[in-house]
Amino acid sequence: MDHSRVPVLEALQEFRRRGDVVFGPPGHKQGRGVDPRVADVVGIDVFRSDVLSLNGLDDRRQSQGVLSQAQDLMADAVGADQAFFSTCGSSLSVKTAMLAVAGPGEKLLLSRNAHKSVISAVVVNGVEPIWVHPKFDAERHLAHPPEPDDVRRRLQEHPDAKGMLLITPTDWGTCADIAGVARVCHEFDVPLIVDEAWGAHLPFHPGLPAWGMDAEADLVVTSVHKMGGAIEQSSVFHLQYDRVSPEALKQREDLLGTTSASSLVYATLDGWRRQMVEQGHDLLDTALRRAERIRRAAADLPGLAPMGQEVVDAGLAAAFDPLKIVIDVRGLGISGMQAAEWLRAERHVDVGGSDTCRISASVTHADDDETEKVLVEALHALVDAADSLERRPPVHLPAPSDLELEQAMLPREAFFAPVEHVPAERAAGRIAAELISPYPPGVPVVAPGEVITEEVVDYLRSGVEHGVLIPDAADPSVRTLRVVART
Ligand SMILES: Cc1ncc(COP(=O)(O)O)c(C=O)c1O
């Protein structure tokens, strides 16, 4: 295929050249009505390129096939049979992907280290989750994706399960053995969905972990805005084989998706694919070398322990994305959250993620010598300043096994059940009716239907005292918890 073509961008350019006068949305009419104070900040071109797909990028019948051509090019670029663009982020694509494989009341194997969008999908879709527990890494206090044997065991226990959803890479860059899990799923003739929100760059360099389509997954969801170059909310479904019907996927996407998809998302997805096909290898090569330099520089600093290839070991991760710079800061006597706050306040460096133990910084094709220098210098300064940072009350990290909560009710039933709010000290033993996800990374510690334990309450309460944010809890201070009412 001709990857120098960019059908969406070309259609947008043509639309702007023609100067169409539009009497439909968006009401700003390609910037004619925009308040100049808004345009001053976000740029007038954002509005000029904000058009509908129908009677905008393409005509009413979509006769030019603008979007379908761009999607075919994407599929070809990454080795998928088909690709579909989605404009509501992987949060929505994950829900659609799950719905395309298992309907209400049907069973789906789910890796429990899931992003909250997966657990939300369980509530919204009414699927029965069969949790596959991740590998808890006690030393790093980190959950790595489950292994093929874990999946096999659960499929043997639940032969009526409709498929499996695996999350890889994790927020911290550790990856699953996708090919191994796909093999197991296919032995049982069920599809493997991969939430590869963090993996949009993987197809474009052999030095990166295996990409879901190459590793024989059936359906892969990516967020191109995370490690790629499209704007926020840009997500792509990639499909191969015949275990997931493209028709079911499209129709179920239509149930959930917007009727006003953003042309900015489509255009930037299209442009990213061209850029990666033409220059991706070289750009990512440079990024990989840069990430290695940053990791080495961090390793030389006292108190910092960057995670590296050693995390790839039996019982831990199957692979590791070297573009994720994950640095354990416990040696400085502070938490990752404190480090992240200090770096933003004092050095204007915003790391992508932080938790009790570590910070993470994503290096992408967009970094350059300047950003590399800024990050390394900021890490030096953090180490120098660490002794002067306030010592906050410690977070009581539970033992890994304490994070595996008993599921007493289906998440959907618990979420929609009559509820009450109980003080934290009386919550142990009660069934949660809400998601409780420290953010970032947004992986729920408690899902609806799970039995709350003292250890988990202690973890959450001490976390909040320390500065962990829990935006999705009804009471973000976790002084009270929303639980299923006793009848
Ligand atoms: C593993 C995983 N899946 C899905 C999502 C949701 O992606 P988005 O932010 O594009 O909606 C995230 C976001 O952080 C994620 O980490």
PDB file of C-alpha atoms in Angstrom, residues 103-205:
ATOM      1  CA  GLY A 103     -22.405 -10.294  26.242  1.00  0.00           C
ATOM      2  CA  PRO A 104     -24.351  -9.797  29.468  1.00  0.00           C
ATOM      3  CA  GLY A 105     -24.167 -12.813  31.753  1.00  0.00           C
ATOM      4  CA  GLU A 106     -21.372 -14.452  29.770  1.00  0.00           C
ATOM      5  CA  LYS A 107     -17.984 -15.207  31.272  1.00  0.00           C
ATOM      6  CA  LEU A 108     -14.763 -13.468  30.317  1.00  0.00           C
ATOM      7  CA  LEU A 109     -11.317 -14.061  31.793  1.00  0.00           C
ATOM      8  CA  LEU A 110      -9.835 -10.787  32.959  1.00  0.00           C
ATOM      9  CA  SER A 111      -6.427  -9.972  34.251  1.00  0.00           C
ATOM     10  CA  ARG A 112      -7.119  -8.402  37.680  1.00  0.00           C
ATOM     11  CA  ASN A 113      -4.373  -5.779  37.304  1.00  0.00           C
ATOM     12  CA  ALA A 114      -6.795  -4.110  34.911  1.00  0.00           C
ATOM     13  CA  HIS A 115      -7.233  -0.414  34.348  1.00  0.00           C
ATOM     14  CA  LYS A 116     -10.464   0.880  35.857  1.00  0.00           C
ATOM     15  CA  SER A 117     -12.048   1.009  32.386  1.00  0.00           C
ATOM     16  CA  VAL A 118     -12.047  -2.800  32.350  1.00  0.00           C
ATOM     17  CA  ILE A 119     -13.782  -3.040  35.702  1.00  0.00           C
ATOM     18  CA  SER A 120     -16.222  -0.344  34.602  1.00  0.00           C
ATOM     19  CA  ALA A 121     -16.933  -2.428  31.505  1.00  0.00           C
ATOM     20  CA  VAL A 122     -17.747  -5.392  33.720  1.00  0.00           C
ATOM     21  CA  VAL A 123     -20.328  -3.222  35.481  1.00  0.00           C
ATOM     22  CA  VAL A 124     -21.730  -1.640  32.333  1.00  0.00           C
ATOM     23  CA  ASN A 125     -21.677  -4.746  30.113  1.00  0.00           C
ATOM     24  CA  GLY A 126     -22.856  -7.161  32.775  1.00  0.00           C
ATOM     25  CA  VAL A 127     -20.195  -9.695  31.889  1.00  0.00           C
ATOM     26  CA  GLU A 128     -19.233 -12.247  34.544  1.00  0.00           C
ATOM     27  CA  PRO A 129     -15.553 -11.679  35.293  1.00  0.00           C
ATOM     28  CA  ILE A 130     -13.288 -14.653  35.851  1.00  0.00           C
ATOM     29  CA  TRP A 131     -10.278 -12.998  37.407  1.00  0.00           C
ATOM     30  CA  VAL A 132      -6.814 -14.141  36.493  1.00  0.00           C
ATOM     31  CA  HIS A 133      -4.532 -12.834  39.177  1.00  0.00           C
ATOM     32  CA  PRO A 134      -1.353 -11.077  38.140  1.00  0.00           C
ATOM     33  CA  LYS A 135       2.111 -11.986  39.356  1.00  0.00           C
ATOM     34  CA  PHE A 136       2.719  -9.913  42.463  1.00  0.00           C
ATOM     35  CA  ASP A 137       6.333  -8.844  42.726  1.00  0.00           C
ATOM     36  CA  ALA A 138       6.811  -8.409  46.483  1.00  0.00           C
ATOM     37  CA  GLU A 139      10.255  -6.799  46.166  1.00  0.00           C
ATOM     38  CA  ARG A 140       9.077  -4.046  43.838  1.00  0.00           C
ATOM     39  CA  HIS A 141       5.507  -4.048  45.095  1.00  0.00           C
ATOM     40  CA  LEU A 142       4.320  -4.315  41.534  1.00  0.00           C
ATOM     41  CA  ALA A 143       1.852  -6.522  39.648  1.00  0.00           C
ATOM     42  CA  HIS A 144       3.079  -8.104  36.409  1.00  0.00           C
ATOM     43  CA  PRO A 145       0.686  -9.640  33.870  1.00  0.00           C
ATOM     44  CA  PRO A 146      -0.442 -13.251  34.404  1.00  0.00           C
ATOM     45  CA  GLU A 147       1.299 -16.117  32.611  1.00  0.00           C
ATOM     46  CA  PRO A 148      -0.036 -18.677  30.123  1.00  0.00           C
ATOM     47  CA  ASP A 149      -0.425 -21.387  32.798  1.00  0.00           C
ATOM     48  CA  ASP A 150      -2.530 -19.055  34.953  1.00  0.00           C
ATOM     49  CA  VAL A 151      -4.828 -18.547  31.975  1.00  0.00           C
ATOM     50  CA  ARG A 152      -4.934 -22.268  31.168  1.00  0.00           C
ATOM     51  CA  ARG A 153      -5.995 -23.079  34.732  1.00  0.00           C
ATOM     52  CA  ARG A 154      -8.855 -20.603  34.625  1.00  0.00           C
ATOM     53  CA  LEU A 155     -10.006 -21.782  31.193  1.00  0.00           C
ATOM     54  CA  GLN A 156     -10.036 -25.374  32.454  1.00  0.00           C
ATOM     55  CA  GLU A 157     -12.146 -24.268  35.425  1.00  0.00           C
ATOM     56  CA  HIS A 158     -14.454 -22.227  33.166  1.00  0.00           C
ATOM     57  CA  PRO A 159     -14.693 -23.937  29.780  1.00  0.00           C
ATOM     58  CA  ASP A 160     -17.746 -21.778  28.995  1.00  0.00           C
ATOM     59  CA  ALA A 161     -15.675 -18.563  29.173  1.00  0.00           C
ATOM     60  CA  LYS A 162     -15.886 -16.593  25.940  1.00  0.00           C
ATOM     61  CA  GLY A 163     -12.340 -15.258  25.885  1.00  0.00           C
ATOM     62  CA  MET A 164      -9.568 -13.560  27.781  1.00  0.00           C
ATOM     63  CA  LEU A 165      -8.491  -9.952  28.205  1.00  0.00           C
ATOM     64  CA  LEU A 166      -4.843  -9.312  28.949  1.00  0.00           C
ATOM     65  CA  ILE A 167      -3.341  -5.950  29.914  1.00  0.00           C
ATOM     66  CA  THR A 168       0.142  -5.420  28.553  1.00  0.00           C
ATOM     67  CA  PRO A 169       2.355  -3.401  28.826  1.00  0.00           C
ATOM     68  CA  THR A 170       1.338  -2.400  32.342  1.00  0.00           C
ATOM     69  CA  ASP A 171       1.563   1.246  33.393  1.00  0.00           C
ATOM     70  CA  TRP A 172       5.051   0.413  34.602  1.00  0.00           C
ATOM     71  CA  GLY A 173       6.212  -1.083  31.307  1.00  0.00           C
ATOM     72  CA  THR A 174       6.233  -4.751  32.253  1.00  0.00           C
ATOM     73  CA  CYS A 175       4.808  -7.046  29.612  1.00  0.00           C
ATOM     74  CA  ALA A 176       3.036 -10.364  29.244  1.00  0.00           C
ATOM     75  CA  ASP A 177       3.947 -13.394  27.199  1.00  0.00           C
ATOM     76  CA  ILE A 178       1.207 -12.538  24.707  1.00  0.00           C
ATOM     77  CA  ALA A 179       2.100 -15.349  22.318  1.00  0.00           C
ATOM     78  CA  GLY A 180       1.978 -17.901  25.143  1.00  0.00           C
ATOM     79  CA  VAL A 181      -1.403 -16.652  26.368  1.00  0.00           C
ATOM     80  CA  ALA A 182      -2.740 -16.518  22.781  1.00  0.00           C
ATOM     81  CA  ARG A 183      -1.684 -20.142  22.263  1.00  0.00           C
ATOM     82  CA  VAL A 184      -3.587 -21.216  25.365  1.00  0.00           C
ATOM     83  CA  CYS A 185      -6.675 -19.234  24.373  1.00  0.00           C
ATOM     84  CA  HIS A 186      -6.615 -20.731  20.895  1.00  0.00           C
ATOM     85  CA  GLU A 187      -6.271 -24.268  22.290  1.00  0.00           C
ATOM     86  CA  PHE A 188      -9.628 -23.559  23.928  1.00  0.00           C
ATOM     87  CA  ASP A 189     -10.821 -21.850  20.743  1.00  0.00           C
ATOM     88  CA  VAL A 190     -11.528 -18.528  22.422  1.00  0.00           C
ATOM     89  CA  PRO A 191     -10.179 -15.132  21.404  1.00  0.00           C
ATOM     90  CA  LEU A 192      -7.504 -13.159  23.197  1.00  0.00           C
ATOM     91  CA  ILE A 193      -8.146  -9.433  23.581  1.00  0.00           C
ATOM     92  CA  VAL A 194      -5.120  -7.355  24.483  1.00  0.00           C
ATOM     93  CA  ASP A 195      -5.470  -3.975  26.148  1.00  0.00           C
ATOM     94  CA  GLU A 196      -2.281  -2.572  24.697  1.00  0.00           C
ATOM     95  CA  ALA A 197      -3.165   1.022  25.554  1.00  0.00           C
ATOM     96  CA  TRP A 198       0.513   1.603  26.337  1.00  0.00           C
ATOM     97  CA  GLY A 199       1.803  -0.230  23.257  1.00  0.00           C
ATOM     98  CA  ALA A 200       0.967   1.787  20.128  1.00  0.00           C
ATOM     99  CA  HIS A 201       4.674   2.173  19.322  1.00  0.00           C
ATOM    100  CA  LEU A 202       5.517  -1.521  19.636  1.00  0.00           C
ATOM    101  CA  PRO A 203       4.912  -2.512  15.998  1.00  0.00           C
ATOM    102  CA  PHE A 204       7.510  -0.099  14.739  1.00  0.00           C
ATOM    103  CA  HIS A 205      10.790  -1.320  16.226  1.00  0.00           C
TER     104      HIS A 205
END
